[in-house]
Short mmCIF file of C-alpha atoms in Angstrom, two decimals:
data_model
loop_
_atom_site.label_atom_id
_atom_site.label_comp_id
_atom_site.label_asym_id
_atom_site.label_seq_id
_atom_site.Cartn_x
_atom_site.Cartn_y
_atom_site.Cartn_z
CA MET A 24 0.44 -0.25 0.40
CA THR A 25 1.09 3.47 -0.13
CA GLU A 26 2.38 5.91 2.81
CA THR A 27 1.16 9.56 2.50
CA SER A 28 3.02 11.10 5.25
CA GLN A 29 -0.58 13.45 5.81
CA PRO A 30 -3.33 11.72 8.23
CA ILE A 31 -6.71 11.02 5.93
CA GLN A 32 -8.52 13.45 8.20
CA SER A 33 -12.37 11.80 9.72
CA PRO A 34 -14.79 13.47 8.11
CA LEU A 35 -16.63 13.88 11.64
CA ARG A 36 -13.05 15.78 13.09
CA ASP A 37 -14.79 19.02 13.51
CA ARG A 38 -17.38 16.95 16.04
CA HIS A 39 -14.32 15.71 17.44
CA ASP A 40 -12.75 18.45 18.26
CA ALA A 41 -15.73 19.81 19.38
CA LEU A 42 -15.99 17.28 21.72
CA GLY A 43 -12.62 17.91 23.03
CA ALA A 44 -10.88 14.73 21.73
CA LYS A 45 -7.51 13.26 21.35
CA PHE A 46 -6.35 11.86 18.29
CA ALA A 47 -3.98 8.71 17.52
CA GLU A 48 -3.39 7.99 13.87
CA PHE A 49 -4.80 4.54 13.05
CA GLY A 50 -3.72 3.62 9.66
CA GLY A 51 -3.33 6.17 8.58
CA TRP A 52 -6.28 7.85 9.41
CA LEU A 53 -5.66 10.48 11.80
CA MET A 54 -9.02 9.04 14.58
CA PRO A 55 -10.21 10.52 18.04
CA LEU A 56 -8.68 8.76 21.32
CA GLU A 57 -10.36 8.86 23.71
CA TYR A 58 -12.67 12.04 24.06
CA GLY A 59 -12.21 15.63 26.43
CA GLY A 60 -14.70 15.05 29.87
CA GLY A 61 -14.02 11.11 29.54
CA GLY A 62 -10.98 9.56 29.29
CA VAL A 63 -10.80 5.84 28.03
CA VAL A 64 -12.95 4.11 31.51
CA ALA A 65 -15.48 5.94 31.23
CA GLU A 66 -17.04 4.40 27.81
CA HIS A 67 -15.69 2.10 27.95
CA THR A 68 -18.22 1.89 30.72
CA ALA A 69 -21.15 3.76 28.26
CA VAL A 70 -20.80 0.56 26.20
CA ARG A 71 -21.48 -1.84 29.03
CA GLU A 72 -23.53 0.16 30.60
CA ALA A 73 -25.64 2.72 28.70
CA VAL A 74 -24.58 3.86 24.36
CA GLY A 75 -21.58 4.85 23.52
CA LEU A 76 -21.10 6.50 19.77
CA PHE A 77 -18.14 5.09 17.82
CA ASP A 78 -16.22 7.42 15.03
CA VAL A 79 -14.38 4.57 12.59
CA SER A 80 -14.72 5.22 9.56
CA HIS A 81 -11.12 5.09 8.97
CA LEU A 82 -12.72 1.30 8.42
CA GLY A 83 -11.88 0.16 4.42
CA LYS A 84 -15.47 0.32 1.90
CA ILE A 85 -15.05 -2.28 -0.81
CA ASP A 86 -17.07 -2.97 -3.13
CA VAL A 87 -17.66 -5.49 -5.62
CA SER A 88 -20.41 -5.72 -7.40
CA GLY A 89 -21.87 -7.53 -11.54
CA PRO A 90 -22.86 -11.19 -12.30
CA GLY A 91 -22.07 -13.91 -10.18
CA ALA A 92 -19.59 -11.13 -7.20
CA ALA A 93 -20.16 -13.44 -4.28
CA ASP A 94 -19.12 -16.26 -6.35
CA PHE A 95 -16.42 -14.74 -7.00
CA VAL A 96 -15.61 -13.66 -3.77
CA ASN A 97 -16.71 -16.62 -1.52
CA ASP A 98 -14.27 -18.86 -3.97
CA ARG A 99 -11.31 -15.56 -2.76
CA LEU A 100 -12.32 -15.22 0.84
CA SER A 101 -12.07 -17.44 4.05
CA ASN A 102 -15.86 -17.77 5.04
CA ASP A 103 -18.93 -19.47 2.99
CA LEU A 104 -20.70 -17.18 2.06
CA ARG A 105 -23.12 -19.38 0.87
CA ARG A 106 -23.33 -20.00 4.47
CA ILE A 107 -26.17 -16.61 4.52
CA ALA A 108 -29.08 -15.05 3.03
CA PRO A 109 -28.99 -11.39 1.29
CA GLY A 110 -29.17 -9.07 3.83
CA LYS A 111 -26.88 -10.86 6.02
CA ALA A 112 -23.05 -10.10 7.51
CA GLN A 113 -20.24 -12.11 8.01
CA TYR A 114 -16.97 -12.11 9.51
CA THR A 115 -13.89 -13.19 7.23
CA LEU A 116 -10.55 -13.73 6.27
CA CYS A 117 -8.26 -12.83 3.07
CA CYS A 118 -5.72 -15.26 3.61
CA ASP A 119 -2.01 -15.42 1.50
CA ASP A 120 -1.19 -18.92 -0.03
CA SER A 121 0.98 -19.66 2.90
CA GLY A 122 -2.22 -19.13 4.95
CA GLY A 123 -1.51 -16.08 6.26
CA VAL A 124 -3.46 -13.56 7.15
CA VAL A 125 -4.11 -10.30 4.47
CA ASP A 126 -6.70 -8.98 6.78
CA ASP A 127 -9.72 -10.00 8.48
CA LEU A 128 -13.18 -8.44 7.22
CA ILE A 129 -17.05 -7.56 7.13
CA ALA A 130 -18.49 -9.10 4.33
CA TYR A 131 -22.35 -7.30 2.97
CA LEU A 132 -23.97 -9.57 1.34
CA TYR A 133 -26.46 -8.17 -0.46
CA GLY A 134 -27.26 -10.65 -3.53
CA PRO A 135 -25.76 -12.56 -6.13
CA ASP A 136 -23.97 -9.74 -7.76
CA ARG A 137 -22.82 -7.42 -5.25
CA VAL A 138 -20.81 -7.38 -1.65
CA PHE A 139 -19.50 -4.95 0.42
CA LEU A 140 -16.25 -5.72 1.97
CA VAL A 141 -15.45 -3.52 5.15
CA PRO A 142 -11.87 -4.66 5.38
CA ASN A 143 -9.08 -2.27 8.31
CA ALA A 144 -8.11 0.22 6.82
CA ALA A 145 -3.99 -0.33 6.84
CA ASN A 146 -5.21 -3.21 4.35
CA ASN A 147 -7.54 -1.44 2.47
CA ALA A 148 -5.30 -0.32 -1.00
CA GLU A 149 -4.35 -4.59 -0.23
CA VAL A 150 -7.44 -5.92 -0.29
CA ALA A 151 -8.57 -4.49 -2.87
CA ALA A 152 -5.30 -5.06 -4.96
CA ARG A 153 -5.46 -8.73 -4.90
CA LEU A 154 -9.36 -9.47 -5.04
CA ALA A 155 -8.76 -6.61 -9.05
CA ALA A 156 -6.07 -8.51 -10.30
CA GLU A 157 -8.20 -11.53 -9.77
CA ALA A 158 -11.79 -9.98 -10.58
CA PRO A 159 -13.64 -11.57 -14.39
CA ALA A 160 -14.58 -8.40 -16.15
CA ASP A 161 -17.53 -7.65 -15.70
CA VAL A 162 -17.11 -7.88 -11.56
CA ALA A 163 -16.03 -3.94 -10.86
CA VAL A 164 -14.14 -3.54 -7.72
CA THR A 165 -14.19 -0.64 -6.20
CA ASP A 166 -12.25 1.65 -3.63
CA GLU A 167 -14.21 3.16 -1.79
CA HIS A 168 -12.32 3.76 1.64
CA ARG A 169 -12.73 7.39 2.14
CA ASP A 170 -16.72 7.74 0.32
CA HIS A 171 -18.80 6.54 2.66
CA ALA A 172 -18.40 7.24 6.66
CA VAL A 173 -18.57 4.10 9.64
CA LEU A 174 -20.41 5.03 12.98
CA ALA A 175 -20.89 2.52 15.45
CA LEU A 176 -23.56 2.48 18.16
CA GLN A 177 -22.76 0.01 20.30
CA GLY A 178 -24.15 -0.36 23.83
CA PRO A 179 -27.08 -1.89 26.05
CA HIS A 180 -29.04 0.77 24.62
CA SER A 181 -28.31 1.03 21.03
CA ALA A 182 -31.58 0.09 19.91
CA ARG A 183 -33.96 2.27 21.59
CA VAL A 184 -31.53 5.20 20.31
CA LEU A 185 -32.36 4.92 16.79
CA ALA A 186 -35.86 3.65 17.77
CA ASP A 187 -36.09 6.83 18.75
CA LEU A 188 -35.20 7.97 15.09
CA GLY A 189 -37.04 5.66 13.54
CA VAL A 190 -34.69 3.26 12.02
CA PRO A 191 -35.39 -0.36 12.58
CA ALA A 192 -33.49 -2.00 15.68
CA ASP A 193 -34.95 -5.11 15.85
CA HIS A 194 -33.16 -7.04 13.08
CA GLU A 195 -31.11 -9.97 13.43
CA TYR A 196 -27.03 -10.59 15.30
CA MET A 197 -25.32 -10.08 11.81
CA SER A 198 -28.18 -8.69 9.78
CA PHE A 199 -28.83 -5.50 7.54
CA VAL A 200 -30.76 -2.68 6.83
CA THR A 201 -31.29 0.06 4.88
CA ALA A 202 -32.86 3.22 6.02
CA GLU A 203 -33.32 7.19 6.42
CA CYS A 204 -31.41 9.01 9.41
CA ALA A 205 -30.61 13.01 10.10
CA GLY A 206 -32.72 13.10 6.15
CA THR A 207 -29.82 10.39 3.67
CA SER A 208 -30.26 6.97 3.41
CA ILE A 209 -27.75 4.88 5.62
CA VAL A 210 -26.78 1.44 6.33
CA ALA A 211 -27.68 -0.12 9.57
CA CYS A 212 -25.76 -3.79 10.37
CA ARG A 213 -25.55 -6.31 13.74
CA THR A 214 -21.92 -5.80 14.50
CA GLY A 215 -19.43 -4.81 16.17
CA TYR A 216 -16.71 -5.18 18.94
CA THR A 217 -17.24 -4.85 22.01
CA GLY A 218 -19.60 -7.48 22.41
CA GLU A 219 -22.45 -5.94 22.94
CA HIS A 220 -26.38 -5.00 21.22
CA GLY A 221 -25.20 -3.28 18.65
CA TYR A 222 -24.83 -1.59 15.38
CA GLU A 223 -22.18 -0.33 12.46
CA LEU A 224 -22.92 2.71 10.02
CA LEU A 225 -23.02 3.44 6.79
CA VAL A 226 -22.90 6.13 5.91
CA PRO A 227 -21.78 8.89 3.16
CA ALA A 228 -19.81 11.01 3.98
CA ASP A 229 -20.73 14.68 3.59
CA ALA A 230 -23.84 12.71 5.23
CA ALA A 231 -21.66 12.19 8.73
CA GLY A 232 -21.96 15.67 10.15
CA ALA A 233 -25.69 14.80 10.83
CA VAL A 234 -25.98 11.23 11.77
CA TRP A 235 -23.55 11.79 14.86
CA ASP A 236 -25.52 14.83 16.14
CA ALA A 237 -28.54 13.31 16.13
CA LEU A 238 -27.49 10.22 17.29
CA MET A 239 -25.55 11.99 19.87
CA THR A 240 -29.08 13.62 20.49
CA ALA A 241 -31.17 10.88 20.66
CA GLY A 242 -28.96 9.48 22.51
CA ALA A 243 -28.39 12.33 25.72
CA PRO A 244 -32.26 9.97 26.90
CA HIS A 245 -30.06 7.34 27.52
CA GLY A 246 -26.27 8.30 28.29
CA ILE A 247 -24.76 8.31 25.07
CA ARG A 248 -21.24 9.48 25.55
CA PRO A 249 -18.65 9.81 21.92
CA ALA A 250 -16.19 6.79 22.81
CA GLY A 251 -13.06 6.23 21.25
CA LEU A 252 -10.56 3.71 19.72
CA GLY A 253 -8.45 4.05 22.96
CA ALA A 254 -11.82 2.20 24.50
CA ARG A 255 -12.43 0.28 21.47
CA ASP A 256 -9.23 -1.33 22.03
CA THR A 257 -10.48 -2.20 25.79
CA LEU A 258 -13.78 -3.55 24.96
CA ARG A 259 -12.45 -5.80 22.15
CA THR A 260 -9.77 -7.55 23.97
CA GLU A 261 -12.56 -8.44 26.61
CA MET A 262 -13.71 -9.67 24.29
CA GLY A 263 -10.41 -12.00 22.56
CA TYR A 264 -11.06 -10.97 19.32
CA PRO A 265 -8.38 -10.62 17.64
CA LEU A 266 -7.32 -7.58 15.74
CA HIS A 267 -5.14 -8.18 12.45
CA GLY A 268 -0.93 -7.03 13.75
CA HIS A 269 -1.61 -8.75 16.76
CA GLU A 270 -3.81 -12.03 16.32
CA LEU A 271 -3.34 -12.26 13.16
CA SER A 272 -1.32 -11.24 10.39
CA MET A 273 0.89 -12.65 7.53
CA GLU A 274 2.68 -15.26 9.81
CA ILE A 275 -0.31 -15.79 12.99
CA THR A 276 -2.77 -18.08 10.40
CA PRO A 277 -6.58 -18.51 11.72
CA VAL A 278 -5.46 -22.18 12.97
CA GLN A 279 -3.22 -20.43 15.75
CA ALA A 280 -5.82 -17.99 16.16
CA ARG A 281 -8.42 -20.02 16.84
CA ALA A 282 -10.72 -18.14 13.85
CA GLY A 283 -11.13 -21.90 11.79
CA TRP A 284 -14.65 -20.54 12.69
CA ALA A 285 -15.01 -18.33 9.92
CA VAL A 286 -12.68 -20.80 7.24
CA GLY A 287 -15.42 -22.30 5.78
CA TRP A 288 -13.74 -25.56 5.56
CA ARG A 289 -15.62 -27.76 2.72
CA LYS A 290 -15.15 -24.75 0.10
CA PRO A 291 -13.61 -26.46 -3.29
CA HIS A 292 -11.79 -22.79 -3.22
CA PHE A 293 -10.22 -19.30 -1.15
CA TRP A 294 -6.66 -17.94 -0.78
CA GLY A 295 -5.26 -20.30 0.99
CA ARG A 296 -6.67 -23.38 1.25
CA ASP A 297 -3.35 -25.79 1.29
CA ALA A 298 -1.97 -24.47 3.35
CA LEU A 299 -5.18 -23.96 6.02
CA THR A 300 -6.32 -27.65 5.83
CA GLU A 301 -2.27 -28.93 6.41
CA GLU A 302 -2.10 -27.07 9.41
CA LYS A 303 -5.49 -28.11 10.94
CA ALA A 304 -4.37 -31.42 10.25
CA THR A 305 -1.38 -31.53 11.51
CA GLY A 306 -1.93 -29.26 14.05
CA PRO A 307 -0.96 -25.84 14.55
CA ARG A 308 2.59 -24.72 16.46
CA ARG A 309 0.83 -22.68 18.62
CA ARG A 310 -2.48 -21.62 19.83
CA LEU A 311 -4.24 -18.10 20.93
CA TRP A 312 -4.63 -18.52 24.80
CA GLY A 313 -6.29 -16.17 26.60
CA LEU A 314 -4.26 -14.64 30.25
CA GLU A 315 -5.53 -13.77 33.58
CA ALA A 316 -2.95 -11.15 35.51
CA THR A 317 -3.65 -13.02 39.60
CA GLY A 318 -0.71 -10.28 40.74
CA ARG A 319 -0.37 -6.90 40.70
CA GLY A 320 0.34 -5.69 37.31
CA ILE A 321 -0.62 -4.76 32.99
CA PRO A 322 0.70 -7.57 30.69
CA ARG A 323 0.82 -5.81 27.02
CA ALA A 324 1.60 -7.05 23.23
CA ASP A 325 4.99 -8.89 22.36
CA MET A 326 5.78 -9.92 26.11
CA THR A 327 7.91 -12.80 27.06
CA VAL A 328 5.83 -15.67 28.84
CA ARG A 329 7.20 -17.94 30.53
CA SER A 330 6.76 -21.43 32.03
CA GLY A 331 8.52 -21.39 35.29
CA ASP A 332 11.78 -20.19 32.93
CA THR A 333 11.44 -22.15 30.19
CA VAL A 334 9.74 -20.06 26.94
CA VAL A 335 6.57 -21.08 25.60
CA GLY A 336 4.84 -17.94 24.10
CA THR A 337 4.53 -13.91 23.16
CA THR A 338 2.13 -11.51 24.54
CA THR A 339 -0.32 -10.51 20.82
CA SER A 340 -2.41 -8.04 23.42
CA GLY A 341 -2.34 -6.42 25.83
CA THR A 342 -4.15 -4.55 28.68
CA PHE A 343 -5.64 -3.39 31.56
CA SER A 344 -9.66 -4.79 32.09
CA PRO A 345 -12.15 -1.88 33.07
CA THR A 346 -14.68 -4.63 33.63
CA ARG A 347 -12.60 -6.96 35.40
CA LYS A 348 -9.51 -4.31 37.15
CA ILE A 349 -6.98 -6.20 36.02
CA GLY A 350 -4.88 -7.20 33.16
CA ILE A 351 -5.61 -8.72 30.75
CA ALA A 352 -4.25 -10.77 27.24
CA LEU A 353 -3.95 -12.38 23.91
CA ALA A 354 -1.13 -14.71 23.73
CA LEU A 355 0.29 -17.22 21.19
CA ILE A 356 2.07 -19.99 23.06
CA ASP A 357 3.65 -22.58 22.16
CA THR A 358 1.29 -26.60 21.63
CA ALA A 359 4.05 -28.27 23.39
CA ALA A 360 4.54 -26.21 26.12
CA GLY A 361 0.93 -28.55 27.35
CA VAL A 362 -1.22 -25.51 28.68
CA ASP A 363 -5.11 -25.22 29.72
CA GLU A 364 -7.57 -23.55 31.55
CA GLY A 365 -5.73 -23.10 34.79
CA THR A 366 -2.91 -23.41 34.08
CA GLU A 367 -0.63 -20.63 35.66
CA LEU A 368 2.45 -19.10 33.70
CA SER A 369 3.92 -15.39 34.61
CA VAL A 370 4.20 -12.55 31.95
CA ASP A 371 7.35 -10.65 32.40
CA VAL A 372 6.89 -7.26 32.81
CA ARG A 373 10.21 -5.56 31.99
CA GLY A 374 12.21 -8.01 34.11
CA ARG A 375 9.61 -8.50 36.80
CA ALA A 376 7.89 -11.75 36.34
CA LEU A 377 3.36 -10.97 36.78
CA PRO A 378 2.01 -14.19 37.40
CA VAL A 379 -0.31 -15.00 35.38
CA LYS A 380 -3.35 -17.73 34.92
CA VAL A 381 -4.29 -18.98 31.51
CA VAL A 382 -7.51 -19.22 29.99
CA LYS A 383 -10.35 -19.32 27.37
CA PRO A 384 -11.47 -15.67 25.88
CA PRO A 385 -14.01 -13.83 26.46
CA PHE A 386 -12.04 -11.62 29.69
CA VAL A 387 -16.48 -11.50 30.08
CA THR A 388 -19.43 -12.74 29.26
CA PRO A 389 -20.74 -11.16 26.06
CA SER A 390 -24.77 -10.02 24.72
CA VAL A 391 -24.44 -8.94 21.54
CA LYS A 392 -27.28 -11.17 20.12
CA MET B 20 -2.86 29.69 48.27
CA PRO B 21 -2.15 30.61 44.70
CA ASN B 22 -2.37 28.61 41.82
CA ARG B 23 -0.75 29.54 38.33
CA SER B 24 -2.24 28.04 35.34
CA ILE B 25 -1.54 26.92 31.89
CA GLU B 26 -4.01 26.29 28.96
CA GLN B 27 -3.56 23.25 27.18
CA LYS B 28 -5.82 21.84 23.85
CA GLY B 29 -8.46 24.19 25.55
CA THR B 30 -7.71 22.06 28.37
CA TRP B 31 -6.48 23.80 32.57
CA HIS B 32 -3.78 22.81 34.48
CA VAL B 33 -3.07 22.77 37.81
CA ILE B 34 0.52 24.54 38.72
CA PRO B 35 0.16 25.26 42.57
CA GLU B 36 2.67 28.09 43.13
CA ASN B 37 4.15 26.58 46.65
CA LEU B 38 5.57 23.86 45.15
CA ARG B 39 8.87 22.56 42.86
CA TYR B 40 9.03 20.65 39.56
CA THR B 41 10.52 19.06 37.52
CA ALA B 42 11.48 18.06 34.15
CA GLU B 43 9.91 14.73 33.99
CA HIS B 44 6.19 15.97 35.19
CA GLU B 45 6.82 15.79 39.48
CA TRP B 46 6.11 17.58 41.68
CA ILE B 47 7.77 17.95 45.09
CA SER B 48 5.87 19.54 47.79
CA GLU B 49 9.12 22.36 50.36
CA PRO B 50 10.75 19.95 52.33
CA ARG B 51 8.91 19.40 56.68
CA ASP B 52 11.85 17.81 58.84
CA GLY B 53 13.36 17.25 56.53
CA VAL B 54 11.01 15.43 54.25
CA VAL B 55 9.70 16.18 50.52
CA ARG B 56 5.73 15.08 49.38
CA VAL B 57 6.59 13.85 45.72
CA GLY B 58 3.50 13.87 42.96
CA ILE B 59 3.24 13.77 39.49
CA THR B 60 1.33 16.57 37.94
CA ASP B 61 -1.65 17.62 36.86
CA TYR B 62 -0.66 18.41 32.88
CA ALA B 63 0.66 14.66 33.39
CA GLN B 64 -2.20 13.03 34.96
CA ALA B 65 -4.07 15.21 31.84
CA ALA B 66 -1.75 13.82 29.24
CA LEU B 67 -1.47 9.65 30.43
CA GLY B 68 -4.99 9.21 30.68
CA ASP B 69 -6.98 7.30 33.49
CA ILE B 70 -4.68 5.82 35.88
CA VAL B 71 -5.13 1.53 36.46
CA PHE B 72 -1.97 0.87 37.82
CA VAL B 73 1.62 2.11 40.47
CA GLN B 74 4.30 0.93 41.21
CA LEU B 75 6.26 2.64 43.66
CA PRO B 76 9.35 1.60 46.48
CA GLU B 77 8.68 0.95 49.33
CA PRO B 78 9.92 2.61 52.10
CA GLY B 79 13.49 2.11 53.31
CA LYS B 80 14.54 2.50 49.87
CA VAL B 81 17.38 4.30 48.87
CA VAL B 82 16.84 5.56 45.88
CA THR B 83 19.20 8.54 43.87
CA ALA B 84 18.55 11.52 42.14
CA GLY B 85 16.78 10.42 38.98
CA GLU B 86 16.68 6.65 38.74
CA VAL B 87 13.63 5.28 37.56
CA ILE B 88 12.04 4.28 40.92
CA GLY B 89 8.07 2.96 40.06
CA GLU B 90 5.37 3.96 37.12
CA VAL B 91 1.96 4.74 36.51
CA GLU B 92 0.35 3.17 34.28
CA SER B 93 -2.42 4.36 32.07
CA THR B 94 -4.74 2.25 30.41
CA LYS B 95 -2.66 3.12 27.09
CA SER B 96 1.25 3.44 28.59
CA VAL B 97 3.06 3.30 30.85
CA SER B 98 5.02 5.99 32.54
CA ASP B 99 8.85 5.99 34.76
CA ILE B 100 8.38 7.55 38.34
CA PHE B 101 11.36 9.03 38.71
CA ALA B 102 13.67 9.90 41.78
CA PRO B 103 13.16 14.42 42.23
CA LEU B 104 15.93 13.96 44.46
CA SER B 105 18.36 11.14 45.85
CA GLY B 106 16.77 10.36 49.53
CA THR B 107 14.69 7.25 50.94
CA VAL B 108 11.76 6.93 50.91
CA ALA B 109 9.92 7.34 54.33
CA ALA B 110 5.66 6.51 53.09
CA ARG B 111 4.15 5.83 49.84
CA ASN B 112 0.94 6.30 49.47
CA GLU B 113 -0.65 2.38 49.58
CA THR B 114 -4.38 4.19 48.58
CA LEU B 115 -4.04 4.51 45.63
CA ASP B 116 -2.27 0.26 45.13
CA ASP B 117 -7.01 -0.27 44.80
CA THR B 118 -8.06 3.83 43.64
CA PRO B 119 -5.09 5.06 41.20
CA ASP B 120 -7.25 6.88 39.86
CA THR B 121 -7.37 8.74 43.11
CA ILE B 122 -3.98 10.96 40.89
CA ASN B 123 -6.33 11.63 38.20
CA THR B 124 -8.94 12.59 40.60
CA SER B 125 -6.81 14.68 42.85
CA PRO B 126 -2.94 15.24 41.14
CA TYR B 127 -2.05 17.35 44.86
CA GLU B 128 -3.57 15.76 47.84
CA GLU B 129 -4.53 12.70 47.97
CA GLY B 130 -2.94 11.34 44.80
CA TRP B 131 0.64 12.33 46.27
CA MET B 132 3.17 8.78 45.67
CA LEU B 133 5.85 8.77 47.83
CA ASP B 134 7.09 10.59 51.55
CA ILE B 135 10.69 11.01 50.65
CA GLU B 136 14.04 12.05 53.87
CA CYS B 137 16.76 14.10 51.18
CA GLU B 138 19.79 13.50 51.50
CA ASP B 139 20.57 17.36 51.18
CA LEU B 140 17.52 19.82 51.19
CA ALA B 141 19.98 21.73 49.26
CA ASP B 142 18.46 19.52 46.76
CA VAL B 143 15.24 20.61 46.37
CA SER B 144 16.07 24.82 45.83
CA GLY B 145 18.16 23.87 41.93
CA LEU B 146 13.94 21.99 41.07
CA LEU B 147 12.04 24.03 39.10
CA ASP B 148 9.61 27.24 40.70
CA ALA B 149 6.20 26.61 39.29
CA GLU B 150 6.59 29.87 37.19
CA ALA B 151 9.82 27.62 34.93
CA TYR B 152 7.29 24.16 35.06
CA ALA B 153 5.07 26.51 33.23
CA LYS B 154 7.39 27.39 30.85
CA LEU B 155 8.33 23.58 30.02
CA THR B 156 4.80 23.10 29.41
CA GLU B 157 4.12 25.55 26.92
#
């Protein structure tokens, strides 16, 4: 992908400025990390207990349209689009022939002739290029990265906020509807990255401000808070959801990351099929586990994990869990180490051995459905 | 107590006139019976964000000015705590073990970190005053 010297601004930049946001760069986009008067913990708690609104406009957007577009995508991405009906979305992976993960993404199935993809910001151009390179002449792969804003409305009160705006909110998990909101046509999908009941809204970029304002106003009686990408990361880590570049990467396969559920193993074709099928049959050399700190301290990404004095793995993400009030981490642990739930290990936190216990994520019970 | 304030990105940070400061954003009280109280500034707590963990030395620990003696972690990052001057740790604020966010809500009072018995009280006058610290954070 090409690096731009100036980060790309969200269409909601002025809204974030007015809310006293601190910014950070994500995949070439300058996005809100947390808001003034809020902070990661308050924003995290609002999503778990009420409702939070995230600007995730940096997420990628790729339209794949033309005769047989769905079959074309299905022969390349890992999950099986035939498992879902039009109007539903699916978590899927774009793998390499080696089984490494170019990106994880959401595929919206509109029908046999149209699929809309939402990859990660940093990988949008790469995913689009790989698809375009193999697309039949009458299937168009269009990079629409800057054409749409994406707003994530997440939390137990999210349905009421949409209902108050007259936007349908009762559709089932991972399904999407087109609706009117603040005078514009949006797509509302029952999905998210927080573990809470919620929606991701695809909004035309030039209408993003109006939709943001409508949601913030309608959300006020429901305790809405703007939430930054700092809280999005603590929320997803509590769920054990993978973040590309941490739990999934060109070096970390879905078999290792326990994302095999997002692979259509019976499909005759998808990128990485042979390598992944073999790894699944022989067993991965390492596997993703959750670690809960049993002592005081916070594990972070890329720290060494030990069993006694023996190195058995590396953390891929780590944070303080605002819900559990303990340090938590995801880690790739060597299969040979023979760990299981309850195994006691330690994480090397800048030279200090932090005792941890092996668990199966999530760290907090999800309520997405 | 007169306070100086500085504005940073629309937020005002308090810099009490009666304290001393370091370039590492720590504050040091006037010595009382040879002991100074140490914490991090309002500016520092705001820059760190929600503080979720503090690691501090135990009383009796001998510390040397400039050495790393602890850590303060927010949800997003880790920062070192440096000894602002040489001496012996006389007390640490144990309430921070359970409520480290006190540093966010009260950086100059309940959120204090350490009491240090100074090796040489003359070291205190070598630290930054409020005016110099305010300039540093502009």
